CSV table of C-alpha atoms and ligand atoms in Angstrom, one decimal:
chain,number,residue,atom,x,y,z
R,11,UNK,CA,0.4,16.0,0.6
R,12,UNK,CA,3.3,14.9,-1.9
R,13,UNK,CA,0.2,13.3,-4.9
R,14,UNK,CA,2.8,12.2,-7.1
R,15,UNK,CA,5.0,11.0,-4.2
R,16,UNK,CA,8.1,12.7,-5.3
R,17,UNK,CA,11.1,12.3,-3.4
R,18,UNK,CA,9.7,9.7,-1.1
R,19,UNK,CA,12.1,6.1,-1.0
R,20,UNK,CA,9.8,3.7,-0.1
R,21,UNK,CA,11.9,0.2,-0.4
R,22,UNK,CA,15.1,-0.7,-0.7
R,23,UNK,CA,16.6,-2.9,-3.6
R,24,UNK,CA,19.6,-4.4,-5.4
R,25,UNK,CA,17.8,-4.6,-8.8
R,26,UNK,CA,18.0,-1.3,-10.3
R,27,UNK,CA,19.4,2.0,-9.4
R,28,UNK,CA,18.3,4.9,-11.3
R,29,UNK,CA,20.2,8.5,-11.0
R,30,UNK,CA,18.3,11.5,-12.3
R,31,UNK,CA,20.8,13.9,-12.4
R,32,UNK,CA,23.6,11.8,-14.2
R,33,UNK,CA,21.3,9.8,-16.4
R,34,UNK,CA,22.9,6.9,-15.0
R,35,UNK,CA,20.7,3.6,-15.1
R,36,UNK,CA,22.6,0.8,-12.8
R,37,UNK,CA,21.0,-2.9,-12.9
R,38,UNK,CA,21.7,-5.6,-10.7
R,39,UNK,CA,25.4,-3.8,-10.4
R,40,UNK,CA,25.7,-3.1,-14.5
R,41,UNK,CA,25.3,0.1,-16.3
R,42,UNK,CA,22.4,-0.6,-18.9
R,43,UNK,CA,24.6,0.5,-21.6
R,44,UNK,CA,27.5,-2.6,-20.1
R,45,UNK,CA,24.7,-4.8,-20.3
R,46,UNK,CA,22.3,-4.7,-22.3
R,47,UNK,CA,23.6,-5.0,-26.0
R,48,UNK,CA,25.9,-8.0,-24.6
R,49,UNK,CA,23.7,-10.3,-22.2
R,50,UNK,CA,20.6,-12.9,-23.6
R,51,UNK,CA,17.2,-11.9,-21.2
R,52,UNK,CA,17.6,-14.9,-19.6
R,53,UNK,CA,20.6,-13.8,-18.5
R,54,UNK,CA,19.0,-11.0,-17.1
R,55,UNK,CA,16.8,-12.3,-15.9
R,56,UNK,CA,18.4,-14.6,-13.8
R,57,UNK,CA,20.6,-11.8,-12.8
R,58,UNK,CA,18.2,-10.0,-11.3
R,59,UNK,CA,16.2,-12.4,-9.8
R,60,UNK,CA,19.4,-14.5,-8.0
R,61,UNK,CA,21.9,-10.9,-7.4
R,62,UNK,CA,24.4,-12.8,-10.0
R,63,UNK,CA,25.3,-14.0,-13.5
R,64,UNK,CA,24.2,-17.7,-14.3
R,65,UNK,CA,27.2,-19.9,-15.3
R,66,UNK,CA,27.0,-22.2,-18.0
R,67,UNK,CA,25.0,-25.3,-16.6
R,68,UNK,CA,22.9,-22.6,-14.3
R,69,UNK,CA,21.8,-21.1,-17.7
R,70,UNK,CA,21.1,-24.1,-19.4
R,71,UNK,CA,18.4,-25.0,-16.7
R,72,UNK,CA,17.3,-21.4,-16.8
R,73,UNK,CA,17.0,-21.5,-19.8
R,74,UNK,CA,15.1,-24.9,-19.9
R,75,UNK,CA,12.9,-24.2,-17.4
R,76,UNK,CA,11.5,-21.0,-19.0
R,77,UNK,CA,10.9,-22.8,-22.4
R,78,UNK,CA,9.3,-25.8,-20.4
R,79,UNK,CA,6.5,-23.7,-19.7
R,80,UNK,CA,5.8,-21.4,-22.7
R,81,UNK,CA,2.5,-23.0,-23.4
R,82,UNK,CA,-0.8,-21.1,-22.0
R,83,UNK,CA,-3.6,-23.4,-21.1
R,84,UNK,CA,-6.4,-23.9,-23.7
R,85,UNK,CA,-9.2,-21.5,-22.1
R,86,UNK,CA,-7.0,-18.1,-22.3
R,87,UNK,CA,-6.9,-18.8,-26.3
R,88,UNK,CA,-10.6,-19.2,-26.3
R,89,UNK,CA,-10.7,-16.2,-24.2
R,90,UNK,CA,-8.5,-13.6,-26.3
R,91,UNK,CA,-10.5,-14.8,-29.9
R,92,UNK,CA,-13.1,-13.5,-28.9
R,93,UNK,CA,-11.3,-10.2,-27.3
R,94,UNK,CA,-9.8,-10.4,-30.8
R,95,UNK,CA,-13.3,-10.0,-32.2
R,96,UNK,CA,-14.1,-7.4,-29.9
R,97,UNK,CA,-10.7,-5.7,-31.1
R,98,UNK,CA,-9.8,-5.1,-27.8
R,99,UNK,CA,-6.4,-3.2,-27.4
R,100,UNK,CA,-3.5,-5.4,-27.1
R,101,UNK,CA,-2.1,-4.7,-23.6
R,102,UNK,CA,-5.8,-5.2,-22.3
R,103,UNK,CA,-6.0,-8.6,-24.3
R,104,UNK,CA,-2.5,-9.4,-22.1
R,105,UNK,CA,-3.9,-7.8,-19.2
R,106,UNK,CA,-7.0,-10.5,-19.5
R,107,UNK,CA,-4.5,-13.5,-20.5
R,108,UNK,CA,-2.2,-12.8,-17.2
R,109,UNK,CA,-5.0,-12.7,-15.1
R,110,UNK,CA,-6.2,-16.5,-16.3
R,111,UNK,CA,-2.4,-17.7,-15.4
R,112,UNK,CA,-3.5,-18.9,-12.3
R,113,UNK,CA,-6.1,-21.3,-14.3
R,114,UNK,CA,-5.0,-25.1,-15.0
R,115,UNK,CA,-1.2,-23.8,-13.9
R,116,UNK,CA,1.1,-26.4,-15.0
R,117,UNK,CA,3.1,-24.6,-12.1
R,118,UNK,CA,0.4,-25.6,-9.5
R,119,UNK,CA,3.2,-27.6,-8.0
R,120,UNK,CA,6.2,-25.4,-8.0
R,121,UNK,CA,7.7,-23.3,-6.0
R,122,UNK,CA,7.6,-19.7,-5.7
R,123,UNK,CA,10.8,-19.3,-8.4
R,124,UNK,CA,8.9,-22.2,-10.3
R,125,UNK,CA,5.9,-20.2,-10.8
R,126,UNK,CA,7.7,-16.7,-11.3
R,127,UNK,CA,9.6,-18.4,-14.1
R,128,UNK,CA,5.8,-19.7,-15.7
R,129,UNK,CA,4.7,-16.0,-15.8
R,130,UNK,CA,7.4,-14.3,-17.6
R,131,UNK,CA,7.3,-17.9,-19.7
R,132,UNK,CA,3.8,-17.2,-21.1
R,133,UNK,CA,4.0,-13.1,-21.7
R,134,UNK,CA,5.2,-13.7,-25.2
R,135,UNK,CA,2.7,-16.9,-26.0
R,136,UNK,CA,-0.4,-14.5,-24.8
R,137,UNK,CA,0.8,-11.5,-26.9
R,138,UNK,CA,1.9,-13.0,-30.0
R,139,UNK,CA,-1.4,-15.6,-30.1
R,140,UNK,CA,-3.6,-12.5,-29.6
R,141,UNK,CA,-1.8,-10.2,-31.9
R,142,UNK,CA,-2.3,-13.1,-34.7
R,143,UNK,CA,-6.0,-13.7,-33.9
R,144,UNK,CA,-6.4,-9.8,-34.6
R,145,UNK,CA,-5.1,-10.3,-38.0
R,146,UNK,CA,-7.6,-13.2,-38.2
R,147,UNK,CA,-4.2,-15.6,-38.4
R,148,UNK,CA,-4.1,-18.5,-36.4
R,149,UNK,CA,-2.2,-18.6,-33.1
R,150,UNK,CA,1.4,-20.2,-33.7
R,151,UNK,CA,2.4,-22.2,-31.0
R,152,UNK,CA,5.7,-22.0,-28.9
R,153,UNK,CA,9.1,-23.8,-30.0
R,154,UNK,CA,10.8,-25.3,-26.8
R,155,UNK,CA,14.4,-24.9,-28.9
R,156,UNK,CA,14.3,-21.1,-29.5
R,157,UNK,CA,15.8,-18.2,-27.2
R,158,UNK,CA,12.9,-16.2,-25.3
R,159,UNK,CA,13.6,-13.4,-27.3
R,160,UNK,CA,13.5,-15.7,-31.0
R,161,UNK,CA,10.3,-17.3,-29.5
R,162,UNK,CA,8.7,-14.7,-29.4
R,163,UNK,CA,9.4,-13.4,-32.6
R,164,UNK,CA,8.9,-16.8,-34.5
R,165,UNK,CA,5.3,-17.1,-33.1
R,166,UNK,CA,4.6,-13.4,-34.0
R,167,UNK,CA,5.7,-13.8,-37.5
R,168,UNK,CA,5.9,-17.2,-38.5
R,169,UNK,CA,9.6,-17.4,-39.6
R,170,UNK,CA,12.6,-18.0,-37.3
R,171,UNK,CA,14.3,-14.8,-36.8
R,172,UNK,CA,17.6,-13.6,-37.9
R,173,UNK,CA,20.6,-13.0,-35.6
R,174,UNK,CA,20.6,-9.3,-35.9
R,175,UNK,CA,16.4,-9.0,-34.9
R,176,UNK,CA,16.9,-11.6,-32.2
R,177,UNK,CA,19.5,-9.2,-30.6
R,178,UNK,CA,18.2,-6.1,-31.5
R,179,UNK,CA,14.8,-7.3,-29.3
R,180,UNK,CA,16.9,-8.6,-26.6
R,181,UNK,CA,18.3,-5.1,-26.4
R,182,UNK,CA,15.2,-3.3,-26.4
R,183,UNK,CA,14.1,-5.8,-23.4
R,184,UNK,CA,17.4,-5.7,-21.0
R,185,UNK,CA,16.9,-1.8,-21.1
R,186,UNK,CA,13.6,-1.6,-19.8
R,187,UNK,CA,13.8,-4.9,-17.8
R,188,UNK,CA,13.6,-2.9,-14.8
R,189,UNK,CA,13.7,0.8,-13.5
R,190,UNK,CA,13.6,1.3,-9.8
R,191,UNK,CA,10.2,2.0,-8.5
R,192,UNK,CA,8.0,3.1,-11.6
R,193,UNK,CA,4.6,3.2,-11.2
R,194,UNK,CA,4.0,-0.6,-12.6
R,195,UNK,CA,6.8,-1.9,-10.2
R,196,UNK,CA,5.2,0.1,-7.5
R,197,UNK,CA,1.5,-1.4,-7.9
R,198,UNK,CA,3.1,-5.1,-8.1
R,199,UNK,CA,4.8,-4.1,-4.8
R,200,UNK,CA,1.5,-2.5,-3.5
R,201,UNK,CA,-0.1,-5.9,-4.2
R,202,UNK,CA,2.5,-8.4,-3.3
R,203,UNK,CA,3.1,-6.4,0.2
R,204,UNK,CA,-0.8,-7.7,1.2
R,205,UNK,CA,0.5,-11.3,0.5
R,206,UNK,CA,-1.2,-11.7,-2.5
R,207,UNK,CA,-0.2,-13.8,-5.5
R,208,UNK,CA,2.3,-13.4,-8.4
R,209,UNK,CA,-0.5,-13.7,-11.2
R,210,UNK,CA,-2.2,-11.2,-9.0
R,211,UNK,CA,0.8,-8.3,-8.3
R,212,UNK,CA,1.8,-8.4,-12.7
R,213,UNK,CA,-2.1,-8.4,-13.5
R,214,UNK,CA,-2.2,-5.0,-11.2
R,215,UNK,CA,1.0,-4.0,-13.2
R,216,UNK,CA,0.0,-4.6,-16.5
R,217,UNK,CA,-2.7,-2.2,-15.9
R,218,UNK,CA,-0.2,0.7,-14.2
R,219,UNK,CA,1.9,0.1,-17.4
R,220,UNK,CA,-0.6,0.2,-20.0
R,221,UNK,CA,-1.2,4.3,-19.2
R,222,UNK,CA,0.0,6.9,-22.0
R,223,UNK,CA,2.0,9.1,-18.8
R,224,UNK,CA,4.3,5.3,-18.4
R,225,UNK,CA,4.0,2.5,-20.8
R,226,UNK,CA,1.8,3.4,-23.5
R,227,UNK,CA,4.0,6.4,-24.9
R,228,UNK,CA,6.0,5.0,-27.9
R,229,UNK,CA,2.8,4.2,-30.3
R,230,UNK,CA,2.4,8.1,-29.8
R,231,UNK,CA,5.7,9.0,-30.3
R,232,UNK,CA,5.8,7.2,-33.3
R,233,UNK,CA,2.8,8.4,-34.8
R,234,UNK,CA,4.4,11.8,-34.5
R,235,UNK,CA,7.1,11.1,-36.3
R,236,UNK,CA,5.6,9.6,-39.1
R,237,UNK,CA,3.1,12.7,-39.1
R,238,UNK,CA,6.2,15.1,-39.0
R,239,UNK,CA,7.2,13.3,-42.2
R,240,UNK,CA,10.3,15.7,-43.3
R,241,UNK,CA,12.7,17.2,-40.3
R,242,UNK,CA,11.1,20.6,-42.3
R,243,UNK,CA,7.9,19.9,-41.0
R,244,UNK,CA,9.3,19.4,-37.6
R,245,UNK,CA,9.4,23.4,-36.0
R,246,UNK,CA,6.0,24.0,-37.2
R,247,UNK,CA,4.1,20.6,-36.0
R,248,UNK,CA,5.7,20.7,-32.7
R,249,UNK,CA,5.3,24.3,-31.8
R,250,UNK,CA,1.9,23.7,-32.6
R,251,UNK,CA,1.6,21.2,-30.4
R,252,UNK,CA,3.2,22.7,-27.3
R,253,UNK,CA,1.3,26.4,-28.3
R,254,UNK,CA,-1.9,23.6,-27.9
R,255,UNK,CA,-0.5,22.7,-24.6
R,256,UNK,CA,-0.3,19.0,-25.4
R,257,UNK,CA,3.0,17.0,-24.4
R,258,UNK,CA,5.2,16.1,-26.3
R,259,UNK,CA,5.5,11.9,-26.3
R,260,UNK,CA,8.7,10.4,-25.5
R,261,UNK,CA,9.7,13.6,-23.8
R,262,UNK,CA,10.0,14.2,-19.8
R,263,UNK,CA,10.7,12.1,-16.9
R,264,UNK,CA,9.7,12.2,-13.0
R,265,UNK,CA,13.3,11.3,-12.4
R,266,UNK,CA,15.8,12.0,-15.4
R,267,UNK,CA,16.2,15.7,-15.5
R,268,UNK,CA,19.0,14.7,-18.4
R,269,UNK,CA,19.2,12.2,-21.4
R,270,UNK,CA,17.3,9.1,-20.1
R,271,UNK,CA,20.5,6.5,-20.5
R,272,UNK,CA,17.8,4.2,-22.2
R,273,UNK,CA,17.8,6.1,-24.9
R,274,UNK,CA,21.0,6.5,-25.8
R,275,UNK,CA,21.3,2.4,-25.7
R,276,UNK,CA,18.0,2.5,-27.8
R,277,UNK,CA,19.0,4.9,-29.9
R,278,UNK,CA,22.4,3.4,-30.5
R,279,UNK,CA,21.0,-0.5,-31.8
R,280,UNK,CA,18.3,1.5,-33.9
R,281,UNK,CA,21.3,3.2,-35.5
R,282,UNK,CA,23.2,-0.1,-36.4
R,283,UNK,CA,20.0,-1.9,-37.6
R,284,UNK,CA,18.9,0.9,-39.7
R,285,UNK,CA,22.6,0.9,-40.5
R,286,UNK,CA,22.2,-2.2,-41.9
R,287,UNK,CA,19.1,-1.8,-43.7
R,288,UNK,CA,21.1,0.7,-45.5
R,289,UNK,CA,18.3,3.1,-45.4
R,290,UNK,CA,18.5,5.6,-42.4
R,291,UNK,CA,15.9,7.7,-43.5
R,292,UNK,CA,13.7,7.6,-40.6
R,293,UNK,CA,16.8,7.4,-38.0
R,294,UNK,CA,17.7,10.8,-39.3
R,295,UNK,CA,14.2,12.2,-39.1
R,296,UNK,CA,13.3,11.3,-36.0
R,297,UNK,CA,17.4,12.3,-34.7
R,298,UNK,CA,16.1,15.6,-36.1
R,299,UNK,CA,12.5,15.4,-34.7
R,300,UNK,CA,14.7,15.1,-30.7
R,301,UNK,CA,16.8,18.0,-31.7
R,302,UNK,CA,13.8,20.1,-32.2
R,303,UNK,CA,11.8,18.8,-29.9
R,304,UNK,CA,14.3,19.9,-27.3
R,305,UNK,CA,14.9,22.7,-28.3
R,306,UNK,CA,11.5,24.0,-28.2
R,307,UNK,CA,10.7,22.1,-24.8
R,308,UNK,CA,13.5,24.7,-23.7
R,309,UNK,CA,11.7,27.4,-24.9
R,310,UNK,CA,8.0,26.3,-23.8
R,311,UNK,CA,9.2,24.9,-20.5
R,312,UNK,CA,12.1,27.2,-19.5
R,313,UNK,CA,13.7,25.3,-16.1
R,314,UNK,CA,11.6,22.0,-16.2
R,315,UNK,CA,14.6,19.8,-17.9
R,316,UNK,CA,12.8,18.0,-20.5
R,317,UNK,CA,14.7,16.0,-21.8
R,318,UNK,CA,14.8,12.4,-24.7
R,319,UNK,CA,12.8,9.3,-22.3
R,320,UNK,CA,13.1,5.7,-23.1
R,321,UNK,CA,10.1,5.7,-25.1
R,322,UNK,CA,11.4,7.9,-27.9
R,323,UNK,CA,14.0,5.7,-29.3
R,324,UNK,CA,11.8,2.4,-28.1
R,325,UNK,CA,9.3,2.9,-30.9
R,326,UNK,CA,12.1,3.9,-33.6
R,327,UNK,CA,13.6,0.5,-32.8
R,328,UNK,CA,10.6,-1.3,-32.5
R,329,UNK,CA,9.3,-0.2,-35.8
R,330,UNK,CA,12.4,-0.9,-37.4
R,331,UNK,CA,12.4,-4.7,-36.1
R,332,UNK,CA,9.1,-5.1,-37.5
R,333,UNK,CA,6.6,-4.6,-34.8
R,334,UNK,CA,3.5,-2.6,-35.6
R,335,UNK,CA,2.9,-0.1,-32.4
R,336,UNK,CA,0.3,-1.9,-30.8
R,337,UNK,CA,2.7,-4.4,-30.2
R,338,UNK,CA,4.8,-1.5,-28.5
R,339,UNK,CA,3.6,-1.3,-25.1
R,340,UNK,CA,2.6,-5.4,-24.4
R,341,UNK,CA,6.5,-5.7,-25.4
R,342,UNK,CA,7.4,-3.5,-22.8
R,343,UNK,CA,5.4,-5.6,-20.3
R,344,UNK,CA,7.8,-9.1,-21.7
R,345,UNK,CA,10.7,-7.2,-20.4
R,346,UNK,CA,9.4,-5.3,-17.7
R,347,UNK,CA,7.7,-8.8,-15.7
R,348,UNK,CA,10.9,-10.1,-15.2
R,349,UNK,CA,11.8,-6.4,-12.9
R,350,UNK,CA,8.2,-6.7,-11.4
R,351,UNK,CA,9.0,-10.3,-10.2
R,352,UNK,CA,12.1,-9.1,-8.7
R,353,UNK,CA,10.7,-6.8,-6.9
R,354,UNK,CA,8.4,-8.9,-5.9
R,355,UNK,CA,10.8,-11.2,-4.3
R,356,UNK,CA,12.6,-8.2,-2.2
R,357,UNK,CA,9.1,-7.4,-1.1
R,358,UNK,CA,8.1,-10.4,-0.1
R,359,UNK,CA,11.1,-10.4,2.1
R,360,UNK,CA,9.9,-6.9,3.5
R,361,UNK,CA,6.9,-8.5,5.0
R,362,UNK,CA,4.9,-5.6,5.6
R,363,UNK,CA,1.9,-4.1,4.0
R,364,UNK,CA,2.3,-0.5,2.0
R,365,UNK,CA,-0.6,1.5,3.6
R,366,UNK,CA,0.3,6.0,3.3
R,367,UNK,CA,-2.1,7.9,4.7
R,368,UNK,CA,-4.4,10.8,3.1
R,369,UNK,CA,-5.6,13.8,4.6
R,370,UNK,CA,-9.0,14.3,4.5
R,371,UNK,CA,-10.4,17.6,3.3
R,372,UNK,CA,-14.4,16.9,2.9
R,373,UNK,CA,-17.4,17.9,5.0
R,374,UNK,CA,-17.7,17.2,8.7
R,375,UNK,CA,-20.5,17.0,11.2
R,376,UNK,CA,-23.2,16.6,8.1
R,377,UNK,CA,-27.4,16.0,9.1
R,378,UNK,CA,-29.1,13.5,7.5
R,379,UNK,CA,-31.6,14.3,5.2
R,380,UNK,CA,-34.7,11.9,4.4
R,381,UNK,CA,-35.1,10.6,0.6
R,382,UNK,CA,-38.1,12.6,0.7
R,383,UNK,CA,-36.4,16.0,1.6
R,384,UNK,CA,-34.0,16.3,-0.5
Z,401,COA,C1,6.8,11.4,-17.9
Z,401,COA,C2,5.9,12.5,-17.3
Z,401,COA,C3,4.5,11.9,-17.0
Z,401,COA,C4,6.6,13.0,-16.0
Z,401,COA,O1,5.7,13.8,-15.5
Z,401,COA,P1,5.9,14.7,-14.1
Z,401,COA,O2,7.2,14.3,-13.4
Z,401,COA,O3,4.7,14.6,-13.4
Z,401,COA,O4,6.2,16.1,-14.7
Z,401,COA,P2,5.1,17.2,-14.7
Z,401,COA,O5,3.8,16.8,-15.2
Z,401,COA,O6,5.1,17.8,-13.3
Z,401,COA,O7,5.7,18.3,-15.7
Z,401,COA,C5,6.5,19.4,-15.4
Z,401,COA,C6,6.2,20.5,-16.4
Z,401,COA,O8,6.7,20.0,-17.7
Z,401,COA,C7,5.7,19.9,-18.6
Z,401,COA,N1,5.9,18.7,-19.4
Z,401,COA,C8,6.4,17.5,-18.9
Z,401,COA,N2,6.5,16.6,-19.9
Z,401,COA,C9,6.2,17.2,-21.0
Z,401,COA,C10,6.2,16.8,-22.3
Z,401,COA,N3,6.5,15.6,-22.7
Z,401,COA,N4,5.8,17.7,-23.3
Z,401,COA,C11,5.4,19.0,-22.9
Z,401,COA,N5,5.5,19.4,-21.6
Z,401,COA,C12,5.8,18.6,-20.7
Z,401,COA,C13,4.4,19.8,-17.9
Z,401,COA,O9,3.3,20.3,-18.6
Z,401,COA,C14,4.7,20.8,-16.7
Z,401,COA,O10,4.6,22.1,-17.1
Z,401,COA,P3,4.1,23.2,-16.1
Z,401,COA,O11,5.1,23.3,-15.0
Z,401,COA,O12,4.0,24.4,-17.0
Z,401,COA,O13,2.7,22.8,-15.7
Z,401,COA,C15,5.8,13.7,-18.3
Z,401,COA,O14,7.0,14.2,-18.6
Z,401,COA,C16,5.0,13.3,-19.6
Z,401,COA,O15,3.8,13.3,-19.6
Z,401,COA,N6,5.8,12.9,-20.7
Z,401,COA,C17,5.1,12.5,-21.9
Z,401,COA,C18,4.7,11.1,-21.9
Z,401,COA,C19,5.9,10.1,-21.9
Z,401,COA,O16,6.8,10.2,-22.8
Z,401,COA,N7,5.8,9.1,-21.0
Z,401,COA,C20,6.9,8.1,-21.0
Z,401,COA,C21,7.7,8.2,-19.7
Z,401,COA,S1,9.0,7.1,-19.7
C-alpha cells in the first residue's frame, strides 16, 4: 500500500515538470524563474492552456475574453453576505462561490475553452467581493479595462494599483500557476476523469487546496514570523516548536528534497519590493527565521532534507503587497485554477476514469446479530 502515493506517475503532461532533486520547476517548457517575473498571467495562462506563447492579437482576445466575463451572477453575492455574516473562512467562502459558477452562466453557450476562461474570470470577483463584505465594505465591482492581476487588486482595495504591486502579484501567481500533480491538481483530475464538469473538478480542488499540509501553509508561516519578532528570538521559539513535535510551516516537500525553486523567485520580488519600501526589516527577519529554521530541521530531522517550500516566501510577499493572510490561500487558488484547467484539458484527452485499488484489511465471514442481541 503506497498511502501517500509516492513515486507513482499517474498521467502524463506538458504543463509543468517538477525535479526534486535539482529544485528545478519547468512550465510549459520555461524555468519558473525565466518566466515568471517577465510574463502577464494571461500570458500564462494561455501558455499553458494552448502549449505556446500568445502573439499580439492572440493576447488581445485572451485578454478580452477573460475581462468579458469577470462579473459573477447576482445570487453568489447574496450567497457569500451572508457567509460574510457567518465569518466563514475565506477559501470556504470561494469554495461556495465556485460551486454556484454553473448558476445563470453567461458561458451556458460557449465552448469548453469559453467556459474554462469564465472560471479563472470570476476567482478574483468571488474573493475580493467576499473579503470586502467581511469588512462590512461593499463589494466593488470588476473594471473590463484592467489586467487580471490589477483587477483584482483594484476591487480588493478600491484604488488602481501601482506598476510595482501589479507585478509583484503577477509574480506571486505565474510561480504557483501550476506544479505537476499536487494534491489539488490531482482531485480536479480525479473528477474530470469521470466526465464531470469544470465548475465541478475546481470546486473539488479548492477543497484539496484549502488543507494546512498544501495550500493553507503561508497564513501559518507568517504568523510565526511575526511571533519570532527579533532573529534573537528565532533558536529558542523554533526549537520549541520542533522539541513539541509540531512542523515547522513553510518547511518540507513530498518532492523537493532541496530549495523549492519557488522560493527563490518569491523570495527574490519580496527582496526588491521591500527594497523599495526602503524598510527591509521583516525581509531580514524572516531570511534569518529560514536560516535557523534549517538549521535546526537538520538537527531534529537528520536525513529527511527539509528544506525552504513555496509557502515560506509566498506570505512574506503577500504581506508586503498588502494582503492580510486570509487572503493568502484563496490567492493561491487565482493562480493555481488556471494549472487545474490545464490539466483538465490533458485529462479529458486521457478519457479514462482514475480508479486504484485498496487492500482490504477488516473482518471476514461476520454472523449477524439481532438489534435485540447486541
Ligand atoms: C509538505 C509536507 C506535508 C510533506 O510531507 P511528506 O512528504 O508526507 O513528509 P513526511 O510527513 O513523511 O515527513 C518526513 C519527516 O519529516 C518531518 N517533517 C516534514 N515536514 C516538516 C516540517 N515542516 N517541520 C518539521 N518536521 C517536518 C516529519 O515529521 C517526518 O518526520 P519523521 O520521519 O520523524 O516522522 C510536510 O513537509 C509538511 O507538513 N510541511 C509543513 C506544511 C507546509 O509548509 N506545507 C506547504 C507545502 S508546499
Amino acid at each position: 500500500v503506497s498511502a501517500g502515493l509516492e513515486g507513482v506517475i499517474a498521467a502524463e503532461t506538458i504543463t509543468s515538470e517538477v525535479d526534486g532533486e535539482k529544485g528545478e520547476l519547468i512550465i510549459a517548457g520555461f524555468p519558473v524563474e525565466k518566466l515568471a517575473g517577465l510574463a502577464t498571467f494571461e500570458e500564462v495562462t494561455y501558455l499553458l492552456w494552448n502549449d505556446r506563447l500568445p502573439n499580439a492579437a492572440q493576447l488581445t482576445a485572451f485578454q478580452d475574453s477573460l475581462a468579458r466575463y469577470r462579473e459573477i451572477p447576482r445570487i453568489i453575492y447574496d450567497v457569500l453576505k451572508e457567509a460574510a455574516t457567518q465569518n466563514v473562512p475565506p477559501m470556504d467562502a470561494l469554495r461556495m462561490g465556485a460551486s454556484m459558477l454553473s448558476l445563470d452562466s453567461p458561458a451556458e453557450d460557449l465552448d469548453p475553452r469559453g467556459q474554462a476562461i469564465s472560471v479563472v474570470a470570476r476567482f478574483p470577483t468571488i474573493v475580493a467581493a467576499y473579503w470586502r463584505m467581511m469588512q462590512r465594505f461593499d463589494p466593488i465591482a470588476p473594471r473590463a479595462d484592467l489586467s487580471h492581476a490589477a483587477n483584482y487588486l483594484y476591487m480588493l482595495f478600491g484604488e488602481e494599483p501601482n506598476e510595482d504591486t501589479v507585478r509583484g502579484l503577477e509574480t506571486y501567481l505565474n510561480t504557483v500557476v501550476d506544479h505537476g500533480i499536487n494534491a489539488s491538481t490531482f482531485a480536479a483530475r480525479v473528477i474530470i476523469a469521470t466526465q464531470s464538469d469544470f465548475v465541478s473538478a475546481i470546486t473539488g480542488a479548492i477543497g484539496a487546496l484549502k488543507g494546512p499540509l498544501h495550500g493553507g501553509a503561508p497564513g501559518p508561516a507568517l504568523d510565526m514570523v511575526f511571533e519570532i519578532a527579533h532573529p534573537a528570538n528565532a533558536e529558542t521559539y523554533l526549537r520549541g516548536k520542533l522539541e513539541r513535535g509540531e512542523r515547522l510551516m513553510g518547511f518540507g516537500h513530498r518532492i523537493y528534497k532541496v530549495r523549492d525553486p519557488r522560493a527563490e523567485v518569491l523570495c527574490e520580488a519580496a527582496k526588491k519590493m521591500f527594497d523599495k519600501t526602503g524598510d527591509r526589516s521583516l525581509y531580514e527577519l524572516a531570511t534569518e527565521v529560514e536560516k535557523t529554521a534549517l538549521r535546526l530541521l537538520a538537527e531534529y530531522k537528520p536525513g529527511r532534507r527539509l528544506s525552504t517550500n513555496v509557502e515560506f516566501y509566498t506570505a512574506l510577499l503577500l504581506h508586503g503587497l498588502g494582503f492580510p493572510g486570509g487572503l493568502f490561500t484563496p490567492t493561491f487558488a487565482i493562480g493555481r485554477v488556471s494549472g487545474w484547467l490545464a490539466h483538465c484539458f490533458e485529462q479529458q484527452l486521457v478519457g479514462r476514469i482514475i480508479r486504484p485499488q485498496s487492500l482490504y484489511i477488516g473482518e471476514r465471514n461476520r454472523e449477524w446479530v439481532l438489534l435485540d442481541d447486541r
